[in-house]
Amino acid sequence: MNVKVKDIYSYMLLLRAVRNGYEEVVQLLVNQSANIKAKDKYGYTPLLQAAADGHKIVVWLLVEIGADIEAKDSGNHTALLRAAGNGHSAIVRLLVDKGADIEAKDSEYNDTPLLWAAQNGHETVVRLLIDQGASMGVKDQYSYRLLSWALQNWYGRIVRLLVNQGGNILKNKHGDRLLSQATPNWYKTVFGQRIYQGADVEVKGKHDGRPLSRSVANRHEKAELFMDQGVDIEAKDKDDRTSLSRAAAGGHEAMLQLLVRKGADIEARDNEYRDTPLLWVAQNGHETGVRIQVDQGADKKAKDKDDRTPLSQAAANGHEAAVRVLVEEGANIDARDTQNRHEAVIQLLMDQNADKESKDKDDRRPLSQPSENGHEAVVQLLVGEGTEVQAKDIYGYTSLSRAAAKEHESVVRLLVNQGADIEAKDKYGYTALLRVADGKRRQYRSKEQRQ
């Protein structure tokens, strides 16, 4: 009998028998000198296959005849790693008793048998390995401690076991992640509360995130638990943003109300954009969030680094409901609030008697931007409201010259029909027609250069 002949799936006869747990067939093939070191295309030896699949008697048989218990597959997994990860406690005990390395690591995540067992919720295997002296301080390549796997998957009994064995949930440099990964249900348990009471709720992690900030951003109900523990609600993350800022940006209404009720600073600004919470909710169109902030007295005139107010931000992004709240609450309307493509928002502002001839720092009027961007409906609305079509900015550009330069034919036609002066010149001496010609000439030269 040629025991080395492979079947059509490239498994040797012995590997096929092992995989299916055919003990008598395995014994027969071994007695016929089948190669117990043979590997399949994934690097599995008969022992690795038996351990992974939970065939205890086959594992015992192979170990007894000298199979290498430290042999590794293509992922650097030993038989013990495979058995631990799949929760085969009897096989884990057998292999450990035979001297298997309990600190062996795979190549992908650097996980040990204990980490594999913990992340898959195999309590009996976890207990067994700890009793055998497995290290609890080991980390995987992402720098999470062993306990984080149990916490984020809410393996309550394993969490209890690890903590009672000395697992350091409180002082890990990634403690913020540990506290943030735990499920809200875990915090509600008596045991979870006991652990939580001693945790450093202000601990910073690798990315300078804080448990409260993470919980707020993810709308976790445990955020209130952090606050009740006296956490600093004004603490800022690496982006210099507070928990209220994060809640505002995400439009988390319940969190906004909770943080405001706890006394969070409604005028706190971040470094990058200089946005207040009101600016964040306005630009993202969170109507209820805008109302919450305004009701608490948030400054409606606050400006970001680009000198934009909450109303400007909401209008620019077409958030009609947010605009309506701000206008109703007395927010000042300026020229930039009407320089966008959102017809409904502009109509709302016009209905509130927005100044159709207001100017920005470059003397640009409300009609200028939509003309340049080709927003015909907005131009039509503004012209219908009586906006001056001949007005010039500091460069001498009219709305017509800006529309012509960008070749917005329908807008040009509309403005001309409304009496726009086609001979008006900018400060460089160009008329609208010359601007079009100049643009065409530049396009032609650019095309020639590419050829």
XYZ file of C-alpha atoms in Angstrom:
451
model
C 0.000 0.000 0.000
C 1.434 3.365 -1.003
C 0.504 5.543 1.981
C 2.121 8.619 0.395
C -0.388 8.822 -2.444
C -2.477 12.037 -2.170
C -6.171 12.331 -2.932
C -7.551 14.833 -5.429
C -7.524 17.599 -2.808
C -3.791 17.171 -2.260
C -4.201 15.868 1.280
C -2.172 12.852 2.209
C -4.176 9.881 3.374
C -3.050 10.434 6.922
C -4.056 14.109 6.947
C -7.491 13.214 5.564
C -8.032 10.585 8.236
C -6.883 12.957 10.976
C -9.116 15.761 9.783
C -12.150 13.522 10.019
C -11.133 12.050 13.368
C -10.943 8.474 12.126
C -8.872 7.085 15.002
C -8.651 3.515 13.741
C -7.677 4.656 10.255
C -5.003 6.927 11.708
C -3.661 4.017 13.777
C -3.624 1.793 10.699
C -1.757 4.330 8.579
C 0.749 5.046 11.330
C 1.403 1.323 11.656
C 2.089 1.354 7.908
C 4.788 4.027 8.486
C 2.790 7.009 7.236
C 4.760 10.246 7.541
C 3.527 12.054 10.673
C 5.602 15.121 9.715
C 3.813 15.576 6.406
C 2.217 19.006 5.794
C -0.577 20.228 3.563
C -0.406 23.447 1.529
C -1.226 25.491 4.652
C 1.597 23.944 6.640
C -0.670 21.733 8.752
C 0.867 18.556 10.141
C -1.424 15.726 11.262
C -0.993 16.875 14.879
C -1.858 20.500 14.073
C -4.971 19.358 12.216
C -6.106 17.096 15.030
C -5.519 19.796 17.667
C -7.402 22.432 15.677
C -10.361 20.115 15.084
C -10.552 18.839 18.672
C -9.791 15.155 18.091
C -8.261 14.368 21.490
C -7.564 10.669 20.979
C -5.894 11.324 17.637
C -3.765 14.042 19.264
C -2.767 11.637 22.053
C -1.926 8.912 19.560
C 0.276 11.207 17.435
C 2.061 12.686 20.452
C 2.776 9.204 21.809
C 4.518 8.134 18.605
C 6.706 11.235 18.533
C 4.883 13.932 16.548
C 6.557 17.335 16.929
C 4.332 19.343 19.301
C 6.105 22.590 18.339
C 5.644 22.175 14.574
C 4.159 25.333 13.011
C 1.848 26.016 10.107
C 2.260 28.851 7.582
C 0.870 31.327 10.134
C 3.367 30.222 12.785
C 0.631 28.512 14.821
C 1.556 25.538 16.973
C -0.853 22.778 17.941
C -1.336 24.471 21.338
C -2.228 27.813 19.721
C -4.818 26.129 17.521
C -6.327 24.125 20.361
C -6.468 27.149 22.699
C -8.053 29.384 20.083
C -10.768 26.823 19.419
C -11.427 26.122 23.100
C -10.348 22.465 23.169
C -9.421 22.401 26.852
C -8.677 18.666 27.090
C -6.198 18.908 24.212
C -4.655 22.051 25.699
C -4.085 20.174 28.970
C -2.610 17.188 27.140
C -0.187 19.337 25.127
C 0.855 21.410 28.143
C 1.503 18.221 30.120
C 3.708 17.075 27.248
C 5.756 20.275 27.467
C 4.217 22.466 24.759
C 5.400 26.096 24.838
C 2.605 28.117 26.492
C 4.192 31.387 25.304
C 4.362 30.429 21.612
C 3.269 33.268 19.299
C 1.709 33.380 15.864
C 3.233 35.530 13.122
C 0.238 37.699 12.231
C -0.719 39.206 15.593
C 1.990 37.874 17.915
C -0.782 36.246 19.965
C -0.040 33.596 22.584
C -2.356 30.680 23.442
C -3.726 32.733 26.361
C -4.585 35.668 24.092
C -6.265 33.359 21.599
C -8.359 31.778 24.341
C -9.287 35.135 25.924
C -10.374 36.831 22.717
C -12.550 33.863 21.782
C -14.171 33.593 25.226
C -12.830 30.175 26.274
C -12.865 30.520 30.059
C -11.759 26.972 30.905
C -8.715 27.267 28.647
C -7.872 30.704 30.065
C -8.009 29.331 33.608
C -5.939 26.294 32.665
C -3.196 28.340 31.001
C -3.013 30.828 33.880
C -2.717 27.933 36.332
C 0.185 26.674 34.223
C 1.961 30.027 34.518
C 1.045 31.724 31.225
C 2.090 35.388 31.166
C -0.759 37.877 31.613
C 1.314 40.889 30.626
C 1.779 39.850 27.020
C 0.567 42.265 24.321
C -0.415 41.720 20.737
C 1.004 43.869 17.932
C -1.683 46.514 18.414
C -0.593 47.087 22.018
C -3.864 46.006 23.621
C -3.455 44.072 26.814
C -4.901 40.640 27.238
C -7.828 42.000 29.234
C -9.030 44.298 26.448
C -10.228 41.361 24.364
C -12.400 40.099 27.193
C -13.720 43.590 27.944
C -14.732 44.604 24.450
C -16.466 41.278 23.824
C -18.025 41.269 27.301
C -16.717 37.893 28.399
C -17.721 38.671 31.977
C -16.418 35.532 33.658
C -13.062 35.879 31.922
C -12.822 39.535 32.966
C -13.470 38.505 36.563
C -10.905 35.724 36.323
C -8.199 37.941 34.853
C -8.729 40.769 37.327
C -8.727 38.371 40.278
C -5.484 36.949 38.925
C -3.906 40.398 38.808
C -4.729 41.579 35.302
C -3.913 45.295 35.267
C -7.059 46.956 33.963
C -6.394 50.275 35.655
C -2.818 51.356 34.979
C -2.228 50.200 31.423
C -0.969 53.006 29.156
C -3.859 51.996 26.910
C -6.263 52.266 29.825
C -8.425 54.721 27.937
C -9.062 52.089 25.300
C -9.775 49.435 27.917
C -12.338 51.607 29.659
C -13.844 52.719 26.355
C -14.053 49.234 24.847
C -16.030 47.753 27.719
C -19.719 47.468 26.912
C -22.262 49.572 28.828
C -23.737 46.353 30.258
C -20.392 45.538 31.833
C -20.375 48.831 33.714
C -23.813 48.052 35.100
C -22.668 44.869 36.827
C -21.610 44.944 40.470
C -18.213 43.582 39.529
C -17.807 46.115 36.726
C -18.673 48.941 39.090
C -16.156 47.694 41.650
C -13.359 47.701 39.077
C -14.488 50.972 37.558
C -14.453 52.763 40.925
C -10.679 52.393 41.039
C -9.958 53.164 37.403
C -8.035 56.225 36.263
C -10.791 57.891 34.253
C -8.407 60.636 33.147
C -5.811 58.279 31.688
C -4.572 59.167 28.208
C -3.842 56.561 25.597
C -1.529 56.343 22.624
C -3.578 58.888 20.683
C -4.256 61.149 23.672
C -7.876 60.118 23.618
C -9.781 60.034 26.900
C -12.465 57.558 27.972
C -15.081 60.324 28.225
C -14.250 61.753 24.804
C -14.378 58.309 23.203
C -17.646 57.450 24.922
C -19.254 60.738 23.878
C -18.119 60.378 20.271
C -19.638 56.898 20.146
C -22.811 57.849 22.027
C -22.093 55.397 24.832
C -24.349 55.601 27.850
C -21.331 54.928 30.055
C -20.248 58.530 29.422
C -22.515 59.567 32.290
C -20.732 57.088 34.538
C -17.429 58.807 33.767
C -18.970 62.180 34.574
C -20.429 60.916 37.833
C -16.927 59.819 38.803
C -15.790 63.424 38.544
C -13.966 63.248 35.227
C -12.828 66.626 33.878
C -15.398 67.371 31.187
C -13.228 70.202 29.867
C -10.257 67.912 29.191
C -9.133 68.132 25.560
C -7.913 65.482 23.163
C -4.977 65.691 20.754
C -7.043 67.927 18.461
C -7.668 70.307 21.359
C -11.338 69.446 21.355
C -13.530 68.881 24.388
C -16.192 66.235 24.812
C -18.862 68.869 24.110
C -17.123 69.740 20.847
C -17.143 66.071 19.797
C -20.791 65.654 20.725
C -21.697 68.818 18.801
C -19.875 67.732 15.649
C -21.646 64.380 15.718
C -25.046 65.841 16.505
C -25.462 63.631 19.569
C -28.411 65.432 21.136
C -28.677 63.413 24.345
C -24.951 63.865 24.939
C -25.183 67.588 24.255
C -27.935 67.962 26.819
C -26.068 65.831 29.340
C -22.803 67.742 28.971
C -24.527 71.115 29.133
C -26.412 69.977 32.224
C -23.092 68.958 33.784
C -21.729 72.446 33.145
C -19.588 71.993 30.021
C -18.174 75.206 28.527
C -20.384 76.064 25.541
C -17.811 78.518 24.170
C -14.795 76.182 24.216
C -12.824 76.330 20.943
C -10.510 73.922 19.198
C -7.102 74.998 17.941
C -7.383 74.122 14.260
C -10.672 75.699 13.217
C -11.437 77.870 16.260
C -14.939 76.408 16.211
C -17.257 76.588 19.203
C -19.835 73.817 19.775
C -22.478 76.074 18.182
C -20.335 76.480 15.072
C -19.981 72.688 14.880
C -23.703 71.921 15.121
C -24.554 74.740 12.685
C -22.148 73.695 9.941
C -23.318 70.080 10.194
C -26.995 71.018 10.169
C -28.013 69.582 13.530
C -31.156 71.617 14.145
C -31.872 70.337 17.650
C -28.227 70.752 18.583
C -28.356 74.371 17.407
C -31.436 74.980 19.520
C -29.843 73.369 22.592
C -26.779 75.588 22.275
C -28.753 78.760 21.587
C -31.104 78.073 24.508
C -28.049 77.866 26.747
C -26.896 81.280 25.586
C -24.199 80.262 23.107
C -22.717 83.210 21.229
C -24.483 83.452 17.848
C -21.858 85.965 16.679
C -18.909 83.666 17.376
C -16.547 83.364 14.396
C -14.166 80.648 13.311
C -10.659 81.133 11.919
C -12.147 82.138 8.547
C -14.381 84.748 10.148
C -17.544 82.697 9.594
C -20.471 82.791 12.014
C -22.810 79.875 12.843
C -25.369 81.366 10.434
C -22.768 81.660 7.666
C -21.756 78.030 8.190
C -25.321 76.733 8.180
C -26.264 78.807 5.120
C -23.159 77.803 3.167
C -23.979 74.134 3.671
C -27.660 74.485 2.837
C -28.983 73.576 6.271
C -32.320 75.372 6.058
C -33.676 74.203 9.428
C -30.533 75.305 11.270
C -30.607 78.657 9.443
C -34.229 79.149 10.441
C -33.467 78.530 14.126
C -30.561 80.983 14.091
C -32.522 83.666 12.264
C -35.482 83.260 14.599
C -33.119 83.652 17.531
C -31.809 86.930 16.158
C -28.562 85.947 14.434
C -27.179 88.766 12.281
C -27.325 88.213 8.517
C -24.356 89.324 6.420
C -23.297 89.163 2.780
C -21.610 85.779 2.943
C -24.762 84.125 4.199
C -26.286 84.525 0.727
C -23.205 83.496 -1.258
C -24.136 79.874 -1.829
C -26.084 77.631 -4.160
C -28.960 76.806 -1.819
C -32.046 78.560 -3.147
C -34.315 77.629 -0.232
C -31.843 79.022 2.296
C -31.437 82.268 0.375
C -35.204 82.645 0.047
C -35.487 82.201 3.801
C -32.878 84.912 4.365
C -34.568 87.243 1.899
C -37.838 86.706 3.743
C -36.013 87.815 6.875
C -34.990 91.060 5.155
C -31.372 90.130 4.574
C -29.374 93.035 3.135
C -29.212 92.353 -0.608
C -26.426 94.894 -1.055
C -24.217 93.964 1.899
C -20.516 93.540 1.105
C -17.683 91.326 2.234
C -14.072 92.469 2.691
C -13.563 92.469 -1.101
C -16.733 94.497 -1.710
C -18.419 91.460 -3.210
C -22.229 91.500 -3.099
C -24.604 88.549 -2.629
C -25.067 88.290 -6.435
C -21.352 87.890 -7.157
C -20.652 84.358 -5.893
C -23.660 82.545 -7.393
C -23.000 84.295 -10.727
C -19.398 83.090 -10.758
C -20.449 79.571 -9.774
C -23.230 79.351 -12.337
C -26.112 78.949 -9.884
C -28.830 80.258 -12.168
C -31.761 79.705 -9.794
C -30.043 81.679 -7.043
C -29.135 84.485 -9.454
C -32.747 84.591 -10.638
C -33.973 84.797 -7.046
C -31.602 87.630 -6.122
C -32.310 89.582 -9.299
C -36.014 89.146 -8.661
C -35.485 90.680 -5.213
C -34.012 93.750 -6.861
C -30.299 93.146 -6.282
C -28.036 95.625 -8.117
C -26.598 93.884 -11.214
C -24.028 96.608 -12.002
C -22.221 96.532 -8.636
C -18.435 96.090 -8.736
C -16.006 94.649 -6.208
C -12.547 96.045 -5.387
C -11.182 94.509 -8.590
C -13.852 96.148 -10.716
C -15.513 92.824 -11.496
C -19.281 92.797 -11.988
C -21.452 89.728 -11.611
C -21.630 89.614 -15.427
C -17.854 89.596 -15.877
C -17.493 86.793 -13.321
C -20.185 84.679 -14.996
C -18.716 85.340 -18.452
C -15.182 84.423 -17.363
C -16.478 81.017 -16.245
C -18.630 80.644 -19.391
C -21.927 80.257 -17.537
C -24.062 81.054 -20.588
C -27.483 80.869 -18.942
C -26.403 83.193 -16.120
C -24.835 85.640 -18.597
C -28.053 85.686 -20.633
C -30.113 86.266 -17.491
C -27.934 89.175 -16.323
C -27.864 90.814 -19.757
C -31.646 90.577 -19.952
C -31.758 92.333 -16.586
C -29.741 95.225 -17.974
C -26.186 94.311 -17.002
C -23.690 96.559 -18.824
C -21.761 94.418 -21.315
C -19.221 97.221 -21.816
C -18.368 97.648 -18.137
C -14.608 97.324 -17.533
C -12.750 95.972 -14.533
C -9.690 97.721 -13.118
C -7.506 95.878 -15.620
C -9.502 97.274 -18.560
C -11.297 94.050 -19.443
C -14.962 93.890 -20.450
C -16.982 90.709 -20.007
C -16.356 89.789 -23.657
C -12.612 90.330 -23.295
C -12.634 88.112 -20.206
C -14.181 85.303 -22.251
C -11.651 85.809 -25.068
C -8.768 85.862 -22.592
C -9.983 82.620 -21.059
C -10.204 80.955 -24.460
C -6.701 82.114 -25.338
C -5.311 80.654 -22.106
C -7.055 77.349 -22.779
C -5.594 77.200 -26.302
C -2.056 77.895 -25.075
C -2.380 75.279 -22.365
C -3.548 72.709 -24.911
C -0.618 73.531 -27.220
C 1.863 73.102 -24.385
C 0.439 69.678 -23.510
C 0.820 68.611 -27.147
